[in-house]
C-alpha cells in the first residue's frame, strides 16, 4: 500500500468518525504474528498473534485489591531488618518501583498494620488500579499496574494519607 | 534549640572562605546525548549575599530563624562546592523534615531524630550536638548527597530520599517551590531552578506543551519522520526487518508530547519490545501509544499519572537499540500494532 492510499483511507476513516478517537485502518497488512513474537521477546515463538487486552472484571478487581493489601502488609513492617523487609516487598513491585522504594529504611515507616479491606478507586485504565488501604497510620493509596491480561498486578506507588497526589 | 549557639555557628558559617566552584559534579552524558542545557541549570553554587537582611521579611511563609537556618544549609552546600540545585535540595529536605526549625526532639517514627534534617542517633550523623548544629547537620546531609552520583538524573525529591531514606520517596516534592523561592531570595540571584519541578528531573526546564488539534490529538515530536512503519533493513543487528513504529527525528533533548489525553501505564525501562526508556499511555477505547529511546533523565512522567494531549512527557534520547536521537512511536489498537502515521493522519494531524 502506498502512502497516498494511506492518506485516502485515513480521510475516509476520519469522515466516518465523529469527535471520538479515530479508528485504525483495519486493512493494513501488518505481520502481527511476527509482531507478537517481537513484543514477547526472543524465544517466544508460541506467543499469540495479538496481545490480549486486559479487562475490568470481578477477578481482576479482586486481584488488584488483594495485591494492594498484600503490598501494604509487606510495607508495614518497620520492625524487620532491611533485607527481610525488602525480600517481602520487592516481589510485589514493578522494576521502576523497586528503584523508587529500595532506599526506604524500614525503621522510618510509620505504619504497623493494615486495619481493613482495600477499596478500588478508579477504573480509568484497564492497566492501572488505584486502591485505598486503611492502616493504623491512616488510609494509604496504592497504585498498581499490569502489562497484559495474564500479567500480575505490580505495585507502582505507595502514598501516605497526609499527601494527596 | 539555642539562639546564641545558632548565632555563633552562623558566624562560623559566614567566615568560611568561598571556595572556587569546582565543577566536579558535571553531568555524565551518554554518547550522542546533547548537553541540552535546558534540562539542568548551571552547576555553580549559590552564595548568600546579604545575611544582614535575613532577620526581616518573610519568604514563602518562612521567616526569622527559619531563613537563617536555610542560610546555614546554603553555606554548608557552598563550602562543599555543591550546585545550586543540590543546595536547593538541601533547603527542601530541611523543610520537609523540620519546617526549617532546629527541632530538639523526635517524632513517633523516630524518637531519636534531631535537628533541621531529623537525623537519627544511629551513628551515621554524628553526635546529638552535631545533629543540632544547623551547619554541621547540613554538611552531613550534603556529604552523603555527594555520594549519590546519579542525583542529577533523579528528581529533587528522589535525590533527597536517597539520603534521608524515609518512608515516602515523594514526600519532599511539595517543599521544592518554597525552597526555590528562599534560595532566590537569600542568594539574591535566579539560579535557574524552576518552581514546579520538585518531582521531575529537569529542574531547569519548564514542562512544555505541544500544539493540539480540535480533536485533542498532538504530534509526539516536532521532528521530521525518519523511518516509517513497515518492512525495512534492520539498522541494528538483531532487530527484525520490520519496523513496528514511526520515528520522529527531533533533536536530542527536544520535547516528546502525549498524543492525546490518557493515563500513563508505563514510564521506565524497556517495555513490550521497545528499548531504552519507554512511556506508554492508555487513551481508552483500546488505544495505546508508546514512546521510546529516552534516557532515564528524559522520562518526565510516572506510571499512574493522568496526562493531557500535547503535555510534554519526555525528552528525545538515543538509548537502547538506536543509532541517533529520535523517538520511536508505536500505537496499538485492541492489542494490535498499527501504522502510527496512518493513524495520526486519520486523527487530523499533518506529518512530514
XYZ file of C-alpha atoms in Angstrom:
517
model
C 0.000 0.000 0.000
C 1.314 3.424 -0.957
C 1.460 6.439 1.267
C -1.110 8.156 -0.900
C -3.528 5.322 -0.296
C -2.947 5.667 3.424
C -3.937 9.285 3.208
C -7.064 8.496 1.197
C -8.019 5.726 3.584
C -7.357 7.922 6.565
C -9.541 10.643 5.092
C -12.411 8.202 4.610
C -11.969 6.860 8.121
C -11.950 10.308 9.618
C -15.145 11.205 7.757
C -16.827 8.168 9.243
C -15.960 9.159 12.747
C -17.320 11.873 14.933
C -15.160 13.586 17.518
C -14.004 10.389 19.195
C -10.656 8.683 18.814
C -10.063 7.637 15.228
C -10.419 4.041 14.212
C -7.302 2.398 12.883
C -7.015 1.478 9.240
C -8.021 -2.176 9.628
C -6.916 -3.433 6.229
C -3.225 -2.730 6.711
C -1.155 -5.808 6.057
C 0.819 -5.944 9.267
C 2.667 -9.154 10.142
C 1.058 -9.448 13.559
C 2.456 -12.870 14.330
C 5.974 -11.597 13.917
C 4.990 -8.520 15.868
C 3.716 -10.623 18.724
C 6.961 -12.590 18.829
C 8.829 -9.285 18.857
C 6.653 -7.981 21.680
C 7.092 -11.154 23.672
C 10.846 -11.142 23.215
C 13.170 -13.769 21.840
C 12.379 -17.399 22.480
C 8.622 -16.954 22.488
C 7.598 -18.453 19.167
C 4.278 -19.627 20.551
C 3.077 -16.193 21.596
C -0.431 -15.424 20.447
C -0.594 -13.254 17.331
C -2.300 -10.382 19.105
C -1.675 -9.399 22.698
C -4.895 -9.762 24.671
C -6.120 -6.581 26.303
C -6.997 -6.933 29.979
C -10.491 -6.099 31.145
C -12.081 -4.874 34.332
C -13.960 -7.891 35.617
C -14.606 -9.259 39.093
C -11.450 -11.352 39.028
C -9.158 -8.509 38.081
C -10.795 -6.145 40.585
C -10.387 -8.694 43.364
C -6.818 -9.376 42.299
C -5.958 -5.664 42.376
C -7.428 -5.169 45.844
C -5.718 -8.306 47.158
C -2.362 -7.224 45.721
C -2.681 -3.742 47.246
C -3.494 -5.237 50.645
C -0.600 -7.680 50.391
C 1.713 -4.855 49.376
C 0.707 -2.743 52.376
C 1.086 -5.776 54.652
C 4.634 -6.192 53.392
C 5.347 -2.456 53.584
C 4.023 -2.035 57.141
C 6.787 -3.998 58.835
C 9.159 -1.420 60.350
C 10.330 -3.998 62.892
C 12.118 -6.064 60.239
C 15.712 -5.654 59.212
C 16.275 -4.190 55.756
C 16.907 -7.473 53.947
C 13.862 -9.239 55.345
C 11.633 -6.212 54.739
C 12.824 -5.840 51.160
C 12.548 -9.528 50.310
C 8.892 -9.344 51.333
C 8.098 -6.156 49.417
C 10.240 -6.257 46.271
C 8.418 -9.157 44.543
C 5.201 -7.108 44.706
C 6.693 -4.078 42.918
C 7.386 -3.198 39.284
C 11.015 -2.789 38.207
C 10.635 1.002 38.333
C 9.042 0.936 41.785
C 11.865 -1.270 43.041
C 14.249 1.558 42.123
C 11.989 4.077 43.847
C 11.482 2.200 47.117
C 14.785 0.353 47.507
C 16.265 3.211 49.543
C 13.498 3.198 52.175
C 14.807 2.325 55.612
C 12.047 0.244 57.221
C 12.631 1.745 60.673
C 11.303 5.048 59.265
C 7.942 3.557 58.261
C 5.075 4.836 60.435
C 2.617 2.050 59.511
C 2.342 -1.137 61.577
C -0.691 -2.934 60.216
C -3.490 -2.954 57.695
C -6.759 -2.388 59.544
C -9.416 -3.156 56.943
C -10.147 -4.160 53.376
C -8.924 -2.278 50.320
C -11.199 -0.312 48.010
C -10.669 0.139 44.268
C -10.960 3.845 43.485
C -10.607 4.175 39.774
C -11.009 2.099 36.613
C -9.990 4.744 34.080
C -7.371 2.483 32.531
C -7.536 -1.297 32.396
C -3.793 -1.250 33.050
C -3.822 0.898 36.213
C -5.533 0.323 39.566
C -5.694 2.862 42.383
C -6.595 1.205 45.665
C -7.199 2.694 49.119
C -5.937 0.582 52.006
C -6.809 1.513 55.620
C -3.958 1.242 58.126
C -3.225 2.191 61.711
C -1.496 5.294 60.292
C -4.414 6.378 58.112
C -5.590 5.476 54.626
C -2.812 4.783 52.148
C -3.279 4.861 48.387
C -1.546 2.208 46.305
C -1.132 2.490 42.534
C -0.735 -0.804 40.665
C -0.071 -1.567 37.007
C -0.300 -4.645 34.793
C 1.159 -5.262 31.349
C -1.415 -7.641 29.876
C -4.468 -9.747 30.611
C -2.290 -12.504 32.004
C 0.334 -10.437 33.854
C 0.010 -9.894 37.605
C -0.701 -6.512 39.181
C 2.520 -4.842 40.339
C 2.970 -2.026 42.852
C 3.994 1.364 41.457
C 3.341 3.922 44.210
C 2.628 3.857 47.937
C 1.192 7.203 49.011
C 0.600 8.099 52.677
C -2.607 9.773 53.858
C -1.042 13.156 54.542
C -0.133 13.693 50.918
C -2.550 13.572 48.042
C -1.090 13.485 44.544
C 17.369 24.937 70.413
C 19.702 27.759 71.296
C 19.632 31.110 69.576
C 23.026 32.110 70.872
C 24.548 28.894 69.719
C 22.985 29.425 66.341
C 24.437 32.920 66.197
C 27.945 31.616 66.810
C 27.549 28.939 64.262
C 26.075 31.359 61.821
C 29.210 33.462 62.103
C 31.298 30.384 61.620
C 29.316 29.594 58.545
C 29.837 33.025 57.080
C 33.548 33.110 57.789
C 34.205 30.104 55.675
C 36.051 31.435 52.668
C 34.252 30.973 49.444
C 35.893 28.089 47.682
C 36.387 28.128 43.971
C 33.431 26.430 42.459
C 34.671 23.036 41.448
C 32.619 21.609 38.647
C 33.219 18.096 39.828
C 29.579 17.189 39.531
C 29.257 17.635 35.815
C 26.502 15.544 34.345
C 27.862 12.416 32.771
C 26.434 12.331 29.290
C 25.982 9.178 27.330
C 27.442 9.190 23.815
C 25.231 11.073 21.438
C 23.306 12.855 24.148
C 23.053 16.561 23.707
C 24.041 18.507 26.791
C 20.696 20.236 26.310
C 21.302 22.922 28.878
C 17.570 23.284 29.140
C 17.265 20.296 31.479
C 19.559 21.280 34.310
C 20.538 24.762 35.462
C 24.221 25.763 35.743
C 26.406 23.876 38.229
C 27.545 26.905 40.205
C 26.910 27.176 43.920
C 24.754 29.988 45.188
C 26.213 32.351 47.788
C 24.201 34.050 50.498
C 24.815 37.641 49.538
C 23.029 39.591 52.238
C 22.904 37.761 55.554
C 22.179 41.055 57.303
C 18.831 41.113 55.592
C 17.809 37.754 56.954
C 16.278 38.978 60.185
C 13.459 40.747 58.425
C 10.897 39.742 55.944
C 9.190 36.545 55.013
C 9.755 34.218 52.082
C 7.213 31.587 51.117
C 5.803 31.628 54.646
C 9.178 31.171 56.325
C 10.805 33.904 58.401
C 13.384 34.864 61.012
C 15.335 31.897 62.368
C 13.891 29.632 59.692
C 15.529 31.744 56.995
C 18.760 31.893 58.962
C 18.683 28.101 59.139
C 18.138 27.968 55.379
C 21.190 30.204 55.005
C 23.212 27.683 57.046
C 22.150 24.987 54.665
C 23.204 27.060 51.664
C 26.533 27.950 53.269
C 27.287 24.300 54.045
C 26.477 23.341 50.467
C 28.593 26.134 49.041
C 31.561 25.104 51.158
C 31.371 21.629 49.640
C 31.046 23.060 46.137
C 27.527 21.745 45.652
C 25.443 23.032 42.754
C 22.574 25.432 43.385
C 20.280 22.504 42.534
C 21.883 20.451 45.311
C 21.707 23.395 47.704
C 18.020 23.844 46.919
C 17.528 20.128 47.540
C 19.127 20.685 50.943
C 16.730 23.503 51.844
C 13.764 21.479 50.532
C 14.811 18.490 52.638
C 15.133 20.551 55.817
C 11.672 21.997 55.157
C 10.212 18.523 54.705
C 11.908 17.228 57.852
C 11.669 20.115 60.305
C 9.981 23.100 58.665
C 13.431 24.758 58.901
C 13.097 24.737 62.700
C 16.054 23.247 64.557
C 13.931 20.650 66.326
C 15.389 19.279 69.566
C 13.018 16.353 69.823
C 11.991 13.391 67.673
C 8.658 12.139 66.400
C 6.621 8.943 66.512
C 8.544 7.287 63.687
C 11.891 8.442 65.060
C 12.050 9.461 68.725
C 15.820 9.938 68.396
C 15.557 12.274 65.387
C 17.104 15.692 65.860
C 17.677 18.975 64.109
C 16.907 20.510 60.720
C 17.270 17.195 58.908
C 15.810 15.000 61.676
C 18.959 12.902 61.646
C 18.807 9.849 63.834
C 21.086 8.601 66.552
C 22.355 5.655 64.519
C 25.994 6.605 64.235
C 25.705 7.908 60.683
C 25.009 11.534 61.528
C 27.347 12.374 64.390
C 26.668 13.347 67.962
C 23.463 14.895 69.211
C 25.253 18.245 69.284
C 26.334 17.830 65.660
C 22.805 16.995 64.577
C 21.524 20.086 66.428
C 24.119 22.304 64.733
C 22.480 23.545 61.500
C 25.757 23.992 59.635
C 27.157 20.612 60.683
C 23.859 18.840 60.116
C 23.636 20.312 56.610
C 27.250 19.352 55.958
C 26.419 15.767 56.942
C 23.446 15.827 54.579
C 25.470 17.150 51.632
C 28.356 14.769 52.303
C 26.007 11.853 51.743
C 24.244 13.579 48.834
C 27.642 13.877 47.132
C 27.893 10.087 47.083
C 24.656 9.814 45.073
C 26.480 10.098 41.779
C 23.378 9.966 39.584
C 21.474 12.588 41.560
C 21.261 14.926 38.562
C 19.271 12.143 36.864
C 16.889 11.949 39.830
C 14.098 14.331 40.722
C 14.877 16.554 43.727
C 12.585 14.557 45.999
C 14.184 11.253 44.940
C 17.671 12.673 45.459
C 16.703 13.852 48.955
C 15.144 10.472 49.676
C 18.383 8.633 48.793
C 19.986 10.465 51.726
C 17.099 10.518 54.195
C 15.737 7.045 53.430
C 12.298 7.975 54.749
C 9.106 6.012 54.187
C 7.815 8.136 51.302
C 10.223 8.994 48.463
C 7.768 11.607 47.132
C 7.496 13.435 50.439
C 9.811 16.355 49.675
C 8.409 17.471 46.316
C 5.746 19.608 47.999
C 8.502 21.769 49.535
C 10.525 22.372 46.379
C 8.749 25.537 45.233
C 9.230 27.272 48.585
C 12.868 26.149 48.628
C 13.421 27.685 45.190
C 11.910 30.959 46.420
C 14.081 31.003 49.534
C 17.272 30.225 47.624
C 16.463 33.000 45.159
C 15.764 35.451 47.992
C 18.794 34.568 50.138
C 21.173 34.281 47.213
C 19.838 37.374 45.514
C 20.021 35.620 42.176
C 17.984 33.382 39.918
C 19.786 30.024 39.953
C 17.780 28.696 37.015
C 15.962 26.125 39.131
C 12.248 26.418 38.457
C 9.232 26.045 40.670
C 7.013 23.129 39.770
C 9.919 20.746 39.128
C 10.326 19.079 42.543
C 9.238 15.712 41.217
C 10.871 15.857 37.785
C 14.496 15.512 36.765
C 14.777 18.658 34.667
C 14.680 21.393 37.306
C 15.933 23.979 34.841
C 13.321 23.356 32.199
C 9.661 24.299 32.209
C 7.484 21.404 31.072
C 6.310 22.305 27.573
C 3.028 21.954 25.758
C 2.730 20.968 22.122
C 0.048 22.020 19.638
C -3.209 20.063 19.946
C -5.807 19.803 17.197
C -9.538 20.253 17.607
C -9.947 16.544 18.344
C -7.366 16.576 21.106
C -4.511 14.974 19.171
C -0.924 16.173 19.213
C 2.166 15.205 17.261
C 4.537 13.291 19.578
C 7.531 15.320 18.421
C 8.158 18.178 16.025
C 10.988 16.379 14.201
C 10.642 15.062 10.666
C 9.728 11.441 10.044
C 12.950 9.461 9.681
C 11.678 5.875 9.468
C 8.202 4.696 8.614
C 6.158 1.708 9.700
C 6.706 -1.398 7.570
C 9.384 -3.639 6.077
C 12.925 -2.347 6.214
C 16.517 -3.385 6.576
C 17.259 -3.548 10.270
C 19.560 -0.662 11.264
C 20.868 -2.560 14.283
C 21.833 -6.215 14.108
C 19.340 -8.472 15.827
C 16.289 -6.340 15.219
C 13.546 -7.641 12.951
C 13.343 -6.472 9.365
C 10.020 -4.914 10.079
C 9.623 -1.533 11.717
C 6.679 -1.619 14.082
C 6.667 2.088 14.764
C 7.189 5.528 13.345
C 10.363 7.504 14.037
C 10.372 11.251 14.616
C 13.885 12.642 14.270
C 13.659 15.520 16.723
C 16.873 16.882 18.202
C 18.370 15.285 21.299
C 16.512 16.656 24.301
C 13.589 18.014 22.291
C 10.122 17.535 23.803
C 8.048 14.364 23.447
C 4.348 15.130 23.752
C 1.452 12.866 24.748
C -0.555 12.127 21.594
C -3.845 12.610 23.452
C -5.343 12.554 26.947
C -4.726 9.371 28.878
C -3.255 7.504 31.803
C 0.444 6.626 31.899
C 0.657 2.842 32.123
C 4.447 2.526 31.936
C 7.277 5.004 32.471
C 10.704 3.453 32.788
C 12.815 0.721 31.287
C 12.292 -1.469 28.214
C 8.650 -2.353 27.618
C 6.775 -4.561 25.156
C 9.735 -4.956 22.840
C 10.788 -1.301 22.916
C 14.260 -0.405 24.150
C 15.833 2.389 26.107
C 13.360 4.052 28.406
C 9.743 3.855 27.348
C 6.495 5.636 28.192
C 3.130 4.054 27.410
C -0.204 5.878 27.579
C -3.675 4.311 27.639
C -6.056 6.651 25.813
C -9.107 4.478 26.420
C -11.095 2.593 23.820
C -8.280 0.064 23.450
C -5.820 2.649 22.077
C -2.281 2.713 23.495
C 0.655 4.868 22.412
C 4.303 4.149 23.260
C 7.342 6.425 23.032
C 10.871 5.040 23.151
C 14.638 5.587 23.313
C 14.571 8.146 26.118
C 17.418 8.332 28.575
C 16.431 7.764 32.200
C 16.563 11.517 32.797
C 14.356 12.097 29.758
C 11.355 10.365 31.333
C 9.170 13.182 32.657
C 6.052 11.231 33.616
C 5.298 8.437 36.060
C 3.189 5.346 35.889
C -0.318 6.212 37.058
C -0.101 9.876 36.040
C -3.001 11.391 34.132
C -1.733 13.378 31.153
C -3.333 15.706 28.626
C -2.848 15.662 24.876
C 0.142 17.827 23.989
C 1.598 17.642 27.513
C 5.348 17.091 27.485
C 6.082 13.633 28.880
C 9.716 13.208 27.921
C 12.792 14.309 26.057
C 14.133 12.725 22.878
C 17.082 10.412 23.518
C 19.279 7.799 21.916
C 19.036 4.959 24.429
C 18.600 1.304 23.562
C 18.710 -0.043 20.010
C 19.134 3.337 18.386
C 21.648 4.920 16.026
C 20.891 8.567 16.729
C 18.493 10.713 18.700
C 14.864 10.092 17.765
C 11.591 8.989 19.311
C 10.128 5.689 18.147
C 6.340 5.810 18.438
C 4.091 2.746 18.460
C 0.313 2.616 18.520
C -1.743 -0.454 19.334
C -5.495 -0.745 18.956
C -7.107 -3.601 20.861
C -3.688 -5.194 21.207
C -2.787 -4.928 17.503
C 0.127 -2.846 16.315
C -0.988 -0.343 13.725
C 0.734 2.194 11.467
C 1.130 5.343 13.574
C 1.478 7.558 10.520
C -1.862 6.498 9.044
C -3.441 6.569 12.469
C -2.239 10.072 13.321
C -3.238 11.350 9.879
C -6.699 9.894 10.396
C -6.768 11.849 13.663
C -6.350 15.013 11.622
C -2.631 15.623 12.207
C -0.242 16.710 9.477
C 3.037 14.798 9.334
C 6.077 15.476 7.232
